Structure formats: structure tokens, C-alpha cells
Short mmCIF file of C-alpha atoms in Angstrom, two decimals:
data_model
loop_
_atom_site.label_atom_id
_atom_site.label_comp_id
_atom_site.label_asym_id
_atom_site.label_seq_id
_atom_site.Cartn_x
_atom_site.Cartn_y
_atom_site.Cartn_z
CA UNK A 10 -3.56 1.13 36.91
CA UNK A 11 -2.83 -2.03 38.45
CA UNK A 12 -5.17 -5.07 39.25
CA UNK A 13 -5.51 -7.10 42.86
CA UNK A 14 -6.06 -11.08 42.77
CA UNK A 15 -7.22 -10.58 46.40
CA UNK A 16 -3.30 -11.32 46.90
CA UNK A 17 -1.78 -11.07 50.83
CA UNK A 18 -3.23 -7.32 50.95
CA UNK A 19 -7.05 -8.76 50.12
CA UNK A 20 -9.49 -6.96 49.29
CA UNK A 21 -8.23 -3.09 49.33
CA UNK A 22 -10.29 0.17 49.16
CA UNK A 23 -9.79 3.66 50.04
CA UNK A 24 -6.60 6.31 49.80
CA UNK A 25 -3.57 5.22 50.62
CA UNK A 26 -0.88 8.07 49.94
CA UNK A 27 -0.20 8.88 46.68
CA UNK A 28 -2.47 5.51 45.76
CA UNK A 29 -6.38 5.04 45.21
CA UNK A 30 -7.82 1.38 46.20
CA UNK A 31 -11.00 0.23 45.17
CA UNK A 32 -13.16 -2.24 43.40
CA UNK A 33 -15.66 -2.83 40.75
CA UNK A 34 -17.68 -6.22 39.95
CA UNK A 35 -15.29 -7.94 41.93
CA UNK A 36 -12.26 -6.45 40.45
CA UNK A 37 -9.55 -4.70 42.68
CA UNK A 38 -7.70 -2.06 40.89
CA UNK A 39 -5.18 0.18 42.61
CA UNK A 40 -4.61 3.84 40.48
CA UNK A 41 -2.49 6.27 41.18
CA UNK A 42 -3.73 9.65 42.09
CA UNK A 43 -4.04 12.35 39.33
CA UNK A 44 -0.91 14.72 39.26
CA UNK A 45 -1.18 18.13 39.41
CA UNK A 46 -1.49 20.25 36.26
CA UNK A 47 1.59 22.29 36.07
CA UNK A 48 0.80 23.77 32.38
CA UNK A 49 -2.46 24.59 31.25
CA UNK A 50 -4.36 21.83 28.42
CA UNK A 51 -3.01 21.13 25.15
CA UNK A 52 -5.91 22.33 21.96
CA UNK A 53 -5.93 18.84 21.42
CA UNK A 54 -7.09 17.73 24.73
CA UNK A 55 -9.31 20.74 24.72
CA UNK A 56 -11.16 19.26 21.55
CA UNK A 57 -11.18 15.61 22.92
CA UNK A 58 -12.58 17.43 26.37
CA UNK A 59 -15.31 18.98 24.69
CA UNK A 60 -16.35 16.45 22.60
CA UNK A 61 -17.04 14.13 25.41
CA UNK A 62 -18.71 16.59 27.28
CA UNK A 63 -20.94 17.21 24.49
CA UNK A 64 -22.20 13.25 24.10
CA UNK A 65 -21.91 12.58 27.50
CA UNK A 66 -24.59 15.24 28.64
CA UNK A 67 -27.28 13.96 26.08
CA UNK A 68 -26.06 10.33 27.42
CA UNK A 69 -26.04 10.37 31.05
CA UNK A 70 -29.95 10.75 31.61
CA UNK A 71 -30.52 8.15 29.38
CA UNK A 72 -28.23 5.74 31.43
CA UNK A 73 -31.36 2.83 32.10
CA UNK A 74 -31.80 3.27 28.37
CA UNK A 75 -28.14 2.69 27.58
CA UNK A 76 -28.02 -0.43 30.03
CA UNK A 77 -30.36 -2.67 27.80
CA UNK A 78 -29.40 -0.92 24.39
CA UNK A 79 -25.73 -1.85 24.83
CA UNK A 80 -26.09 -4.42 27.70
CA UNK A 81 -24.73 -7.13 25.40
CA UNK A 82 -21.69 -4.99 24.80
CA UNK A 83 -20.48 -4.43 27.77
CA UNK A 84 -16.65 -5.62 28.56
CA UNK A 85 -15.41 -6.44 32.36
CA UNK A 86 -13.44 -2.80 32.22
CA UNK A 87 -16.44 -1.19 30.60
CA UNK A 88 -19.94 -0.30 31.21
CA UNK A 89 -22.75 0.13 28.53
CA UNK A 90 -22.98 3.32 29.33
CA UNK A 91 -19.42 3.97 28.67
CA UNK A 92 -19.43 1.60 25.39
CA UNK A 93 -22.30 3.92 24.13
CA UNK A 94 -20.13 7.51 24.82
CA UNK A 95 -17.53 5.23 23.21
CA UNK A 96 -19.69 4.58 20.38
CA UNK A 97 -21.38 7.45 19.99
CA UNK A 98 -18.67 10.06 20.57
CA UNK A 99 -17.24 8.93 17.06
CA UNK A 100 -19.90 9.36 14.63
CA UNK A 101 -22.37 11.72 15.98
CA UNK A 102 -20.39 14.75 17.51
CA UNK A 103 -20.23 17.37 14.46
CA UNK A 104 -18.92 20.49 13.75
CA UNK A 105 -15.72 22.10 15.11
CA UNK A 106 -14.13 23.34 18.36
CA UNK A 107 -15.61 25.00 20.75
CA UNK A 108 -19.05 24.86 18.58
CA UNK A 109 -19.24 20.85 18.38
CA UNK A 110 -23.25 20.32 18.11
CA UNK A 111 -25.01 16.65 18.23
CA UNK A 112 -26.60 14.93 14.65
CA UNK A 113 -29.37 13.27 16.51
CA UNK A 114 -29.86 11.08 13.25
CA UNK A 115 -26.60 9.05 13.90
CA UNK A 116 -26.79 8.73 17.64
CA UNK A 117 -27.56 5.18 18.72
CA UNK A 118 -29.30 4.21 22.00
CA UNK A 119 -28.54 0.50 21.45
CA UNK A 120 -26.92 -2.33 19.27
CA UNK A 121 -27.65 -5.93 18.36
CA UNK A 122 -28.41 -7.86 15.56
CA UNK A 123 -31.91 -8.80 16.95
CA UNK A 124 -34.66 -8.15 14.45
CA UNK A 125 -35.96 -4.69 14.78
CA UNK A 126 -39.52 -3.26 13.66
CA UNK A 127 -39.29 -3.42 9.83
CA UNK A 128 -40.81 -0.86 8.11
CA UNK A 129 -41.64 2.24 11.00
CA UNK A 130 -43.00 4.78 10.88
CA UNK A 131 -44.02 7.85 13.48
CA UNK A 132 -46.40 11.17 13.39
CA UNK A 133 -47.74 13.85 15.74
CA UNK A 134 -51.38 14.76 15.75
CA UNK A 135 -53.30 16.32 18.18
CA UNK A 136 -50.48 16.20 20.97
CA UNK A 137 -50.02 12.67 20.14
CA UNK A 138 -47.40 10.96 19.18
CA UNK A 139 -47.67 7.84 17.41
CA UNK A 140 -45.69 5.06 16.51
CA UNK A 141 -45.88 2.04 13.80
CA UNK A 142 -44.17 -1.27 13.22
CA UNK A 143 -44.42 -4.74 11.97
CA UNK A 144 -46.12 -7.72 13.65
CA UNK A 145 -44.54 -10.30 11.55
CA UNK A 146 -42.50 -12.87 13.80
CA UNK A 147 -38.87 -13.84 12.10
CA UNK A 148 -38.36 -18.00 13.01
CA UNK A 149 -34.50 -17.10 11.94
CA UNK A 150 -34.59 -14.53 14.34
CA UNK A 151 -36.63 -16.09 16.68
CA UNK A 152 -38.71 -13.02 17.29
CA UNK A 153 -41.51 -13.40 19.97
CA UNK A 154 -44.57 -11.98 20.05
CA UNK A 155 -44.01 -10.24 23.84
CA UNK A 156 -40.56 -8.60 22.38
CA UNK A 157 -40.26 -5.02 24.06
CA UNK A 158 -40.35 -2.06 21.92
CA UNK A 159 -38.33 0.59 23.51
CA UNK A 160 -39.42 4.32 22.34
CA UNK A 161 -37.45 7.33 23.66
CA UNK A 162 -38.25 11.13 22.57
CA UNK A 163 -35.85 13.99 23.08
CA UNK A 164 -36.68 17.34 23.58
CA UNK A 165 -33.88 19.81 22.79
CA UNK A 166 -35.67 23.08 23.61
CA UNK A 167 -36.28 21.42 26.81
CA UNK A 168 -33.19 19.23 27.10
CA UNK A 169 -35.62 16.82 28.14
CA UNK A 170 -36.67 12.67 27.30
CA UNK A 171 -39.44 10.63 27.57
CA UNK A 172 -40.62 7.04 26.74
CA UNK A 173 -43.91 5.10 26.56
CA UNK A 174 -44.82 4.87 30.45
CA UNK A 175 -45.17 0.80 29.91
CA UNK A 176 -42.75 -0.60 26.81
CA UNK A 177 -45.31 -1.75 24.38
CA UNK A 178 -44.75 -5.95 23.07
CA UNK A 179 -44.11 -6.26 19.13
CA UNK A 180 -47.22 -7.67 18.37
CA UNK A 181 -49.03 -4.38 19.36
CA UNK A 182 -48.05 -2.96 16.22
CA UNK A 183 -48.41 0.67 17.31
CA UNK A 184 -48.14 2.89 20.20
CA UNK A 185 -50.02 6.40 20.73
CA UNK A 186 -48.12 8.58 23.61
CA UNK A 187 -49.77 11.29 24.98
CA UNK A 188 -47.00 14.37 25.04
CA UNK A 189 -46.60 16.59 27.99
CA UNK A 190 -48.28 20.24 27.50
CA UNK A 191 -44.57 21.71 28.41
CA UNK A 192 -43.21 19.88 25.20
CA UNK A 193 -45.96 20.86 23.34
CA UNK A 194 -44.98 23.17 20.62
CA UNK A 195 -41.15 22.24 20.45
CA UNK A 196 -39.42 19.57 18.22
CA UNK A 197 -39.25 16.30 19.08
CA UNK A 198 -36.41 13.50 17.77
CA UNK A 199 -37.84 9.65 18.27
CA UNK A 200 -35.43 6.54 18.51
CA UNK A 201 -37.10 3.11 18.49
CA UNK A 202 -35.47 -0.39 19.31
CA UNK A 203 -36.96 -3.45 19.62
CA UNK A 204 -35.19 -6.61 22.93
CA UNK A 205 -37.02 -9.84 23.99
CA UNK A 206 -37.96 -9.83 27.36
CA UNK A 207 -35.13 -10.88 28.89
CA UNK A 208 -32.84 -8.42 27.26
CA UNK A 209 -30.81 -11.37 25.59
CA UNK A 210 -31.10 -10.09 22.37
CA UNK A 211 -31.36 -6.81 20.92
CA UNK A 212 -31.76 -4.72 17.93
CA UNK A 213 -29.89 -1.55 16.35
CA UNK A 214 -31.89 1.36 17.53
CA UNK A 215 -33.69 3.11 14.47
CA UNK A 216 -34.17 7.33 14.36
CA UNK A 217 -37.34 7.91 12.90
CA UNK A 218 -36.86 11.62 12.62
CA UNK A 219 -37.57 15.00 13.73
CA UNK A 220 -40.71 16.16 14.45
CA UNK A 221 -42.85 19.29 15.46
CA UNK A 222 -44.44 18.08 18.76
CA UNK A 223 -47.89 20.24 18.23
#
């Protein structure tokens, strides 16, 4: 894949015989088109197929998620969204070909070095789900008060997410979320991360664990 300086062709886009033109954040790339398959995948690219398909289903509906969470990671050939698959396809795909499965406890909806919640804690009661953290402002850190604290649930028996309808600030300390009757009854795996309002900073995302959504 080659790159265009807006040279004498300018800015290109579009098919152009065997050659694909086109552009992203004010990049110009030309790539060849794919060739046709004349043999059938190797078991290695099999595996490496399947594992990818496996993290990048979970990932993909999370993608507004994954912008903040790995915002600050992003390269000029990479989006967050790919830097999490990246990340995530690595240490939280398990198991073996074709039955790969997901370890929810080592997937990671964002990285940073920003200050997260300290000691946090979650629990289901009632059909509600809440969630616990520290107040305490960091001056090292330069935590703020109005910090966002960014809660996603995933429903596997539904294959389904959901988040606190307004991000809560860290000096709320705690969160209660009312779950959906449809989820009710299922498990429920909770992720918590913690980015000041501008998303200039941002923490590690923390999994606080499975739990029986009831």
C-alpha cells in the first residue's frame, strides 16, 4: 500500500483497474486490489481468522466506548477501535480452534495511566445494579471532581450492553442502574473506567466481575 503527498495526481479516490484510491484523515493511500484465492486458507490463517472474529464481534458495538477508552492510543494508520482488537485479541481470546471463547476478566475497554476509582466495588439487588468508588481527588494525578466514570454491562445470554444513561462524575461515589426486565435473570459482566471531561486523560478499565442480574 502506497501513500499520496497530494503529488501531480491530487487528491485520488475510487477504482482504478487493478488499483483502489482513497483517503483517510487526510491521508491518500493507493492499495492494490485483493487477488483471487486460488487455494483454499492455510490452518494457520484459519486460527488467526477466527480469533479476530471472535474479539471483534464483542468489540464492534462497543465502538463509542472504544473511542474514549483508547482515544489516546490511537496512531495516524490506526483507529482506537482497531488498537483495542489489537490489544485485546492477544490476551483475552482463550481456548483452541474452532472453539476459541472470550475471558471477559482480561478484556479491556480502555487504557491510560489516569487515576481510576480505587477500591470498587459492584452488587445486584432488586434489579439494581450498583456501583462504588472513591471520592478522594489525587493532586499528582490531578484528578477532578467532574471526572467521568464510564460503566458498561454485558449481557452474554443476550449478546447485549448497556451503560449508565448519563456517565456519573467521580465525586458521586456510586451509581444505582436500573436493569432492563429482558436482562433480568441472566449474568451480567461490569467494566468500569474513570476520563476527565475532556477525554485527555484516562484510566485502565477495571472488571469488577460476574454477576447474576436478578
Amino acid at each position: 500500500m502506497a501513500t499520496i503527498n497530494n503529488g501531480v495526481i491530487g487528491r485520488a479516490s475510487g477504482k482504478v483497474g487493478a488499483v483502489i484510491a482513497s483517503s483517510w484523515k487526510s491521508i491518500n493511500y493507493l492499495k492494490g486490489l485483493p487477488k483471487k484465492r486460488t487455494k483454499g486458507m492455510s490452518e494457520e490463517q484459519l486460527i488467526q481468522q477466527d480469533r479476530f472474529l471472535k474479539i471483534s464481534k464483542f468489540l464492534m458495538p462497543i465502538t463509542p466506548i472504544l473511542q474514549v477508552g483508547f482515544g489516546l492510543s490511537k496512531t495516524d494508520k490506526m483507529t482506537p477501535t482497531n488498537v483495542a482488537m489489537q490489544h485485546n485479541i492477544a490476551q483475552a481470546v482463550t481456548g483452541t480452534y474452532p472453539n476459541f471463547s472470550l475471558d471477559y476478566s482480561k478484556i479491556e475497554i480502555s487504557t491510560g495511566s489516569y487515576l481510576n476509582g480505587g477500591g470498587m466495588e459492584a452488587a445486584v439487588d432488586s434489579g439494581i445494579l450498583s456501583i462504588y468508588w472513591d471520592t478522594i481527588l489525587n493532586s499528582l494525578y490531578k484528578t477532578k471532581a467532574d471526572d467521568q466514570v464510564i460503566i458498561l454491562v454485558y449481557s452474554p445470554e443476550k449478546d447485549e450492553f448497556m451503560t449508565a444513561p448519563t456517565p456519573p462524575t467521580r465525586a458521586a461515589g456510586t451509581i444505582d442502574i436500573q436493569i432492563p426486565a429482558h436482562l433480568l435473570g441472566g449474568k451480567g459482566h461490569v467494566w468500569i473506567f474513570f476520563t476527565d471531561r475532556k477525554a485527555e486523560k484516562v484510566s485502565k478499565s477495571t472488571y469488577l466481575g460476574e454477576f447474576d442480574l436478578a
